[in-house]
mmCIF file of C-alpha atoms and ligand atoms in Angstrom:
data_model
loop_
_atom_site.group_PDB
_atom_site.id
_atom_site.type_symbol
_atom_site.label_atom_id
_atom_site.label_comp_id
_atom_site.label_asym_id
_atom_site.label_seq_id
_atom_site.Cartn_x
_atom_site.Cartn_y
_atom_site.Cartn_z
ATOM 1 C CA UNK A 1 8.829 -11.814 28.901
ATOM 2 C CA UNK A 2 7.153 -8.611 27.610
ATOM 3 C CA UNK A 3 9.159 -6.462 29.928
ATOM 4 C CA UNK A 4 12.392 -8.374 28.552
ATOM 5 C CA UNK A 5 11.556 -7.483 24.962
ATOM 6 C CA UNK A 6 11.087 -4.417 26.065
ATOM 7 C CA UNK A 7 14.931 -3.886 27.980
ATOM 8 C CA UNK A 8 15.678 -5.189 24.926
ATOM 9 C CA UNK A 9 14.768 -2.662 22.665
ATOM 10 C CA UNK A 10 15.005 0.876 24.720
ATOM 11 C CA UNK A 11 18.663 -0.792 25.145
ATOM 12 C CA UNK A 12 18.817 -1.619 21.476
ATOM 13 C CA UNK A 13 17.427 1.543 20.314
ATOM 14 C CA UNK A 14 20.417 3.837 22.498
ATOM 15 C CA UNK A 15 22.929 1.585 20.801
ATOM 16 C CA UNK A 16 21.726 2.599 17.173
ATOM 17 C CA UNK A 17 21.465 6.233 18.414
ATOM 18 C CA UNK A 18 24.998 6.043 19.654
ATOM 19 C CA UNK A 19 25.947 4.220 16.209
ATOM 20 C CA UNK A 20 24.390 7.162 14.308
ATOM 21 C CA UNK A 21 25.211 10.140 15.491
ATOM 22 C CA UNK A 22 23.592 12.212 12.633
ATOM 23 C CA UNK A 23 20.444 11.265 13.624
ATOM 24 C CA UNK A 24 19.296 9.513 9.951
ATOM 25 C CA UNK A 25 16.089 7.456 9.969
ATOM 26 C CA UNK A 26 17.181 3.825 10.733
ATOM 27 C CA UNK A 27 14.505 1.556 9.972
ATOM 28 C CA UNK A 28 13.844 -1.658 12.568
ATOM 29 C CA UNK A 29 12.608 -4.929 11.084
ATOM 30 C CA UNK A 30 11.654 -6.460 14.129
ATOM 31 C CA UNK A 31 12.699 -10.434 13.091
ATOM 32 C CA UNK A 32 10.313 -12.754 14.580
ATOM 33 C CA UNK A 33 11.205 -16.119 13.028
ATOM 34 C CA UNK A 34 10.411 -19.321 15.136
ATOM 35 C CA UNK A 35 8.680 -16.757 17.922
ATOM 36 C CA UNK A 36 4.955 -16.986 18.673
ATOM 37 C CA UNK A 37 2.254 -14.395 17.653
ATOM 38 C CA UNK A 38 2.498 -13.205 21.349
ATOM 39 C CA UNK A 39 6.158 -12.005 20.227
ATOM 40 C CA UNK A 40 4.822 -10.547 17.420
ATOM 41 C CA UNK A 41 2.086 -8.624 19.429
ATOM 42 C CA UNK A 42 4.518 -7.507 21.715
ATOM 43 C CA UNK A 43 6.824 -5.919 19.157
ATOM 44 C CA UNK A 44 3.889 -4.084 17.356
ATOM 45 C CA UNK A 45 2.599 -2.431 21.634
ATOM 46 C CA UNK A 46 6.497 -1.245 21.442
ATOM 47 C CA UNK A 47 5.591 0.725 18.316
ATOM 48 C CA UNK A 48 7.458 -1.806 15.997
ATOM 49 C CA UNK A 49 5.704 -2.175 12.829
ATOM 50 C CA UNK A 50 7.910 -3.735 10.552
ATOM 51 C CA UNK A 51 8.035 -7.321 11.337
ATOM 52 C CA UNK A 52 10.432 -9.788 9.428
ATOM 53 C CA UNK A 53 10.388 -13.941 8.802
ATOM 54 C CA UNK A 54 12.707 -15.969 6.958
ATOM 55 C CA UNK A 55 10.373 -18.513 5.768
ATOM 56 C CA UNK A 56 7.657 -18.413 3.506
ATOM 57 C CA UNK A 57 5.787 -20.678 4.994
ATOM 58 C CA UNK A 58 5.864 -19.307 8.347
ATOM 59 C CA UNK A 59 5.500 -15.940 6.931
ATOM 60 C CA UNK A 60 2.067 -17.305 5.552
ATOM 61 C CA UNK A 61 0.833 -18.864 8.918
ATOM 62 C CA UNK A 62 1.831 -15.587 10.857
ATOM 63 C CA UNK A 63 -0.080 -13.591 8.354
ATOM 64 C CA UNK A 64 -3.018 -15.071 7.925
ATOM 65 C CA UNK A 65 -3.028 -15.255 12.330
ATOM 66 C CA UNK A 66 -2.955 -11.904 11.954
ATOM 67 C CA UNK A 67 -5.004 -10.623 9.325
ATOM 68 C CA UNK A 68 -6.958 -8.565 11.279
ATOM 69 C CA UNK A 69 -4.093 -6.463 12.635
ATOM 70 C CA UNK A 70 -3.193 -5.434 8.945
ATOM 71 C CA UNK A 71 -3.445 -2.318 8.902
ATOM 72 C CA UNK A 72 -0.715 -2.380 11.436
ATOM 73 C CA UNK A 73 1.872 -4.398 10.231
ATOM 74 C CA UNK A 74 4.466 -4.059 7.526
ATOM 75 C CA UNK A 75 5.854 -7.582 6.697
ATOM 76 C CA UNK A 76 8.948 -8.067 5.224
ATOM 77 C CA UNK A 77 9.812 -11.375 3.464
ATOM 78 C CA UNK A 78 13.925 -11.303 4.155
ATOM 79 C CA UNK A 79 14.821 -14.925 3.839
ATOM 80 C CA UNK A 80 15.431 -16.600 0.323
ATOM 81 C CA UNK A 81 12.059 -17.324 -1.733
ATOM 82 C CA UNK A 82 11.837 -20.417 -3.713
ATOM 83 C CA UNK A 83 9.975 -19.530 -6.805
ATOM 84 C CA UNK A 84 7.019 -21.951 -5.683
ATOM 85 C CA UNK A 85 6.395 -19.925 -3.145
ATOM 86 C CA UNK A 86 6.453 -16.671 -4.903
ATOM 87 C CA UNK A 87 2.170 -17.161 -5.513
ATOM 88 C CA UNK A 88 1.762 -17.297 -1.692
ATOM 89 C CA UNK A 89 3.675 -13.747 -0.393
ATOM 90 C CA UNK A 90 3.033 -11.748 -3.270
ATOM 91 C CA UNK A 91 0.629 -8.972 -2.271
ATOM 92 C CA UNK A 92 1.109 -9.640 1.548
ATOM 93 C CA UNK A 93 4.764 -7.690 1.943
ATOM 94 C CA UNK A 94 6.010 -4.263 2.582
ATOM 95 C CA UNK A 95 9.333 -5.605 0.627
ATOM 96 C CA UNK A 96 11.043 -8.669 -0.329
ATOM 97 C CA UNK A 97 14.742 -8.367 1.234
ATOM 98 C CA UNK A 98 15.751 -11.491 -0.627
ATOM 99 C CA UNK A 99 15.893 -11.040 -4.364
ATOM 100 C CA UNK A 100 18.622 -12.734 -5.381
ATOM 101 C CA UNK A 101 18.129 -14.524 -9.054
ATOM 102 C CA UNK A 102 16.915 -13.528 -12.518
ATOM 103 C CA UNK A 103 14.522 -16.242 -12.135
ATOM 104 C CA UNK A 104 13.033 -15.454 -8.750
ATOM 105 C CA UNK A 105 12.365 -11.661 -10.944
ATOM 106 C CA UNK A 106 10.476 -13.020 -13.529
ATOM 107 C CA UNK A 107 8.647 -15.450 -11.075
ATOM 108 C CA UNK A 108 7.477 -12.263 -9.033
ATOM 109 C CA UNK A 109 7.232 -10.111 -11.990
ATOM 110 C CA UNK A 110 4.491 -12.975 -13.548
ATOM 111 C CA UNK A 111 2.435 -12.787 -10.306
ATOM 112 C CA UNK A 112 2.309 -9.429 -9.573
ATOM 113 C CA UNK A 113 1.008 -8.878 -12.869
ATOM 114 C CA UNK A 114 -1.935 -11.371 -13.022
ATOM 115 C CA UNK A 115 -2.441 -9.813 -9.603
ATOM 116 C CA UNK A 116 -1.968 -6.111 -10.841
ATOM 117 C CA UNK A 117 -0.041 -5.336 -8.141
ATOM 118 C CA UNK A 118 3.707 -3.548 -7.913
ATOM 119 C CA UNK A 119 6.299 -5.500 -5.475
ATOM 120 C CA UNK A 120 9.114 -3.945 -3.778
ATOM 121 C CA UNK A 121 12.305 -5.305 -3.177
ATOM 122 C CA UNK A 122 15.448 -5.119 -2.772
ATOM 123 C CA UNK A 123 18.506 -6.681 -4.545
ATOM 124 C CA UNK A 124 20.853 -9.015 -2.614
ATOM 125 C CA UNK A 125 24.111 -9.013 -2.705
ATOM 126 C CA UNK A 126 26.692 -11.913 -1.771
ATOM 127 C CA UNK A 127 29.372 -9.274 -1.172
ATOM 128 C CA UNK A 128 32.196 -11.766 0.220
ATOM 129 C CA UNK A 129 31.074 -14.546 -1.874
ATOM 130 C CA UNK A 130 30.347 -17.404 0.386
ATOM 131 C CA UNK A 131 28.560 -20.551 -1.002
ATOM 132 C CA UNK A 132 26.386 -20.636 1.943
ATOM 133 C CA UNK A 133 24.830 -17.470 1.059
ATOM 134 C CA UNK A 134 22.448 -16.172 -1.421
ATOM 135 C CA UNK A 135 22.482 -13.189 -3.545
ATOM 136 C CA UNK A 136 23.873 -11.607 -6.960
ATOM 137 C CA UNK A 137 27.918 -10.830 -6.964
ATOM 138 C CA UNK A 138 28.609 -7.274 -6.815
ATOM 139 C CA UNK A 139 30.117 -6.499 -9.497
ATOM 140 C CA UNK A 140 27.063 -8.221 -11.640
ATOM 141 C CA UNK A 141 24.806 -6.030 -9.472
ATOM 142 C CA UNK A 142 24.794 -3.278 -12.188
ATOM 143 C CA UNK A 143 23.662 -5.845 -15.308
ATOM 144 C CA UNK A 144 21.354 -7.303 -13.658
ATOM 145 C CA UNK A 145 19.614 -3.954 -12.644
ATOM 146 C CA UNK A 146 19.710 -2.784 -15.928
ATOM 147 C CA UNK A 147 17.677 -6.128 -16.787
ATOM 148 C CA UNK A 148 15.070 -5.049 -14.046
ATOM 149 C CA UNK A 149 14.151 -2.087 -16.434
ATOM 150 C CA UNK A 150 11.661 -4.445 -18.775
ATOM 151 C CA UNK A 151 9.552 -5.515 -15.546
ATOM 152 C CA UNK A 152 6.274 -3.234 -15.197
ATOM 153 C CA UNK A 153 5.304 -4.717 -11.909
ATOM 154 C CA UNK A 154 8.693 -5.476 -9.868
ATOM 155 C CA UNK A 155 10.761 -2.612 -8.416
ATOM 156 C CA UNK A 156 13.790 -2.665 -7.120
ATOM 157 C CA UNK A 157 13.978 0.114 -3.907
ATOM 158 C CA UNK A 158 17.734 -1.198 -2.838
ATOM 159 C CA UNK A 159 19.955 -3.381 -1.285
ATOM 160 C CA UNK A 160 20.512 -6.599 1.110
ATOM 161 C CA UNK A 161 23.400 -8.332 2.125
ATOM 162 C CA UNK A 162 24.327 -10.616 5.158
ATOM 163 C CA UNK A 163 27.744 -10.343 6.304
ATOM 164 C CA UNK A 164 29.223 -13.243 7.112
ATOM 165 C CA UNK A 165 29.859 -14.629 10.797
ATOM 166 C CA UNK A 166 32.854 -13.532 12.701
ATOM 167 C CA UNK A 167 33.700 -13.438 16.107
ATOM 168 C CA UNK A 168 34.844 -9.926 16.064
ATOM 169 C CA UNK A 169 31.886 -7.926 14.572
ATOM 170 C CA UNK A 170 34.934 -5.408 13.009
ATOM 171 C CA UNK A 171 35.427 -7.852 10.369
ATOM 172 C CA UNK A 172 32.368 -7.349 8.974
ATOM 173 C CA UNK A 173 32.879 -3.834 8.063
ATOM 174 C CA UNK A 174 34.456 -4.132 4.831
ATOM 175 C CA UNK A 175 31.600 -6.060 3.498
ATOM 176 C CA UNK A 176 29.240 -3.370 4.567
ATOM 177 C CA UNK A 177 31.379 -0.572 3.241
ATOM 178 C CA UNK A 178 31.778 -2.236 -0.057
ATOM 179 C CA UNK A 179 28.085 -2.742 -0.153
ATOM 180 C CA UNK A 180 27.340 1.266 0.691
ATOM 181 C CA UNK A 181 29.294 2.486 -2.133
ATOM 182 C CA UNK A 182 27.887 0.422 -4.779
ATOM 183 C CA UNK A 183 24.438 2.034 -3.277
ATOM 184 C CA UNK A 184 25.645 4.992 -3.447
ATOM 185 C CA UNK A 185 26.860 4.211 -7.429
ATOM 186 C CA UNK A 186 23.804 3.140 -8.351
ATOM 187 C CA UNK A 187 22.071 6.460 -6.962
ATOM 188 C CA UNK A 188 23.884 8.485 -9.307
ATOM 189 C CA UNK A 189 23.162 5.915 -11.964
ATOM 190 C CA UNK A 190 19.254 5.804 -12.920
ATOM 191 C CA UNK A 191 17.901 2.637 -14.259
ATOM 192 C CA UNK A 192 13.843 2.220 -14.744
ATOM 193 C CA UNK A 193 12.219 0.361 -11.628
ATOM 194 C CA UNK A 194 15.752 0.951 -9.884
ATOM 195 C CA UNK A 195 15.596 3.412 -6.967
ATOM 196 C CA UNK A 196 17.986 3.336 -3.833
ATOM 197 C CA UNK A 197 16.212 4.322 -0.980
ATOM 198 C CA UNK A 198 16.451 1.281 1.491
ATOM 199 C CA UNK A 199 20.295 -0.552 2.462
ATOM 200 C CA UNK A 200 19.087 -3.356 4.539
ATOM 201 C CA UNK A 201 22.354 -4.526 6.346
ATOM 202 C CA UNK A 202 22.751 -5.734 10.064
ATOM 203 C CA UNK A 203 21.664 -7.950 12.048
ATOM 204 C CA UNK A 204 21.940 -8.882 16.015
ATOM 205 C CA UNK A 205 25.690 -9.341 15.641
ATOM 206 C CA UNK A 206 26.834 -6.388 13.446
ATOM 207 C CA UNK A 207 23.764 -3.461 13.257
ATOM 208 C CA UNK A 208 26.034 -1.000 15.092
ATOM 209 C CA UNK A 209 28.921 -1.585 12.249
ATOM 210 C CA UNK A 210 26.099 -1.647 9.454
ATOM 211 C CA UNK A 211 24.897 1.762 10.471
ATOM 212 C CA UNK A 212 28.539 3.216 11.060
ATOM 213 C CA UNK A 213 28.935 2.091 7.258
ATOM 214 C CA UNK A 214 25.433 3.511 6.096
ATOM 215 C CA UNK A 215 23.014 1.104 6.871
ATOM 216 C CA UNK A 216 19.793 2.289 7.022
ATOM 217 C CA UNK A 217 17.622 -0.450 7.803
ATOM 218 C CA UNK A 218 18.730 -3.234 10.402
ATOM 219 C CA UNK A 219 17.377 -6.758 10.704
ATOM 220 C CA UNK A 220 17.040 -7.419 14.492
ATOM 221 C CA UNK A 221 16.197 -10.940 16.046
ATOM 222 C CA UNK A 222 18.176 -12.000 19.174
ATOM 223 C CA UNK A 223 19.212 -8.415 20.237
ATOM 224 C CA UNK A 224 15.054 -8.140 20.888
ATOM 225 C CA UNK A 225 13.910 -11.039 21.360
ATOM 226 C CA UNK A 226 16.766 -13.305 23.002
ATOM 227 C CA UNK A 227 17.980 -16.666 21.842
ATOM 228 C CA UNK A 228 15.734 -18.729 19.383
ATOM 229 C CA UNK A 229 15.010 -22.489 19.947
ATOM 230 C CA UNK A 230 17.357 -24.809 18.364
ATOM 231 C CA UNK A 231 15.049 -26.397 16.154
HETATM 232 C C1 LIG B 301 17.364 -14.378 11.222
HETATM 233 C C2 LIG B 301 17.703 -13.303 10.285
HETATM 234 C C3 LIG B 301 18.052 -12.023 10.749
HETATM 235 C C4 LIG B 301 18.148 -11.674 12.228
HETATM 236 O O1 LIG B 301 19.187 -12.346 12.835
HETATM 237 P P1 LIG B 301 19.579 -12.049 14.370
HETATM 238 O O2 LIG B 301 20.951 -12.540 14.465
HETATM 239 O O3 LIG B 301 18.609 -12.818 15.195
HETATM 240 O O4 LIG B 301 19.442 -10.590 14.560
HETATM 241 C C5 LIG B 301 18.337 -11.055 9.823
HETATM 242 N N1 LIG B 301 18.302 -11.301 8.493
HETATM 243 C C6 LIG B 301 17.957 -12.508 7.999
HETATM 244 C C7 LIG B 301 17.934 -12.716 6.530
HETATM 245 C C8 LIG B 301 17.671 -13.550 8.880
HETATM 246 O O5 LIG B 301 17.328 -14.750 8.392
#
């Protein structure tokens, strides 16, 4: 198993080098929803820090399994938060991928303030507008930034999206392009608590696309870690 996971990513880690050419800092999120802590272990021996789950709950269980190893793991909450749920990740993530409603912002902003802390995260988008997805329409991206300013404890450090599923990953590169230039609007327009740093887009199916069209932060399950249960 370890030795798979670890094909997996020196195979996985020439594809994004052949996808980006430049040589840009790509940031893995090593996603380890529905896999054991032994996963989890093995991704942080292959020098993967940043480890994403969906789930809140999960993300809870995982943590707490793991407290002691802390200091060496960046978690990243990238699945959609339910508000009740805000009071149990707050404080424990590097960033939150899935901001996606003015009330999920206040929610955060409320408990990072009795907590005194500052959360990161990062605005979703809903770029093709499907119902089954999550995540603010692009063109009310720019509103809704500029109604991030009056939050002292909730920063905004970029953008999500999910593209949808196709068959032929090419489809999906629209979305991502469309995606990358409102990033790259919103660099040259400053808003308080706004800054672009992170564009969290790809996943198994579509990373090499994502980073083609700017990506620099992939979300990578099944390319590491193989098939997950069918729950
Ligand atoms: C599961 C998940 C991923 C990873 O998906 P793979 O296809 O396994 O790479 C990425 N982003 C989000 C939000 C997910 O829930």
């Amino acid at each position: 198993m370890n030795n798979t996971i670890k094909e997996n990513w020196l195979d996985t880690k020439q594809r994004i080098d052949k996808a980006n050419p430049d040589g840009k800092e790509i940031t893995v999120i090593a996603v380890t929803k529905t896999h054991s802590r032994e996963t989890i272990e093995t991704a942080l021996s292959l020098g993967l820090t940043e480890i994403g789950e969906n789930k809140a709950q999960e993300f809870v269980d995982k943590y707490e399994m793991l407290e002691s190893r802390k200091e060496n793991i960046h978690w990243h909450m990238i699945g959609h938060l339910q508000r009740n749920k805000v009071k149990y990740v707050v404080g424990k993530t590097r960033l939150i991928h899935s901001l996606d409603s003015m009330r999920l912002a206040k929610e955060i902003e409320k408990r990072a303030a009795g907590e005194g802390l500052s959360v990161d995260t990062l605005l979703q988008v809903n770029v093709v507008k499907e119902d089954s997805k999550y995540g603010i329409f692009l063109e009310d991206a720019v509103s809704f930034l500029k109604n991030m300013e009056k939050f002292q404890h909730l920063r905004i450090r970029g953008l999500m999206t999910m593209a949808p599923y196709y068959e032929d990953p090419e489809k999906t590169r629209k979305c991502f392009r469309d995606l990358k230039n409102l990033f790259d609007q919103l660099k040259k327009e400053p808003f308080q608590n706004v800054q672009m740093e992170h564009l969290s887009m790809g996943m198994s199916n579509d990373y090499e696309i994502a980073i083609e069209e700017g990506s620099n932060m992939v979300r990578l399950g099944r390319t590491l870690f193989g098939e997950r249960p069918k729950l």
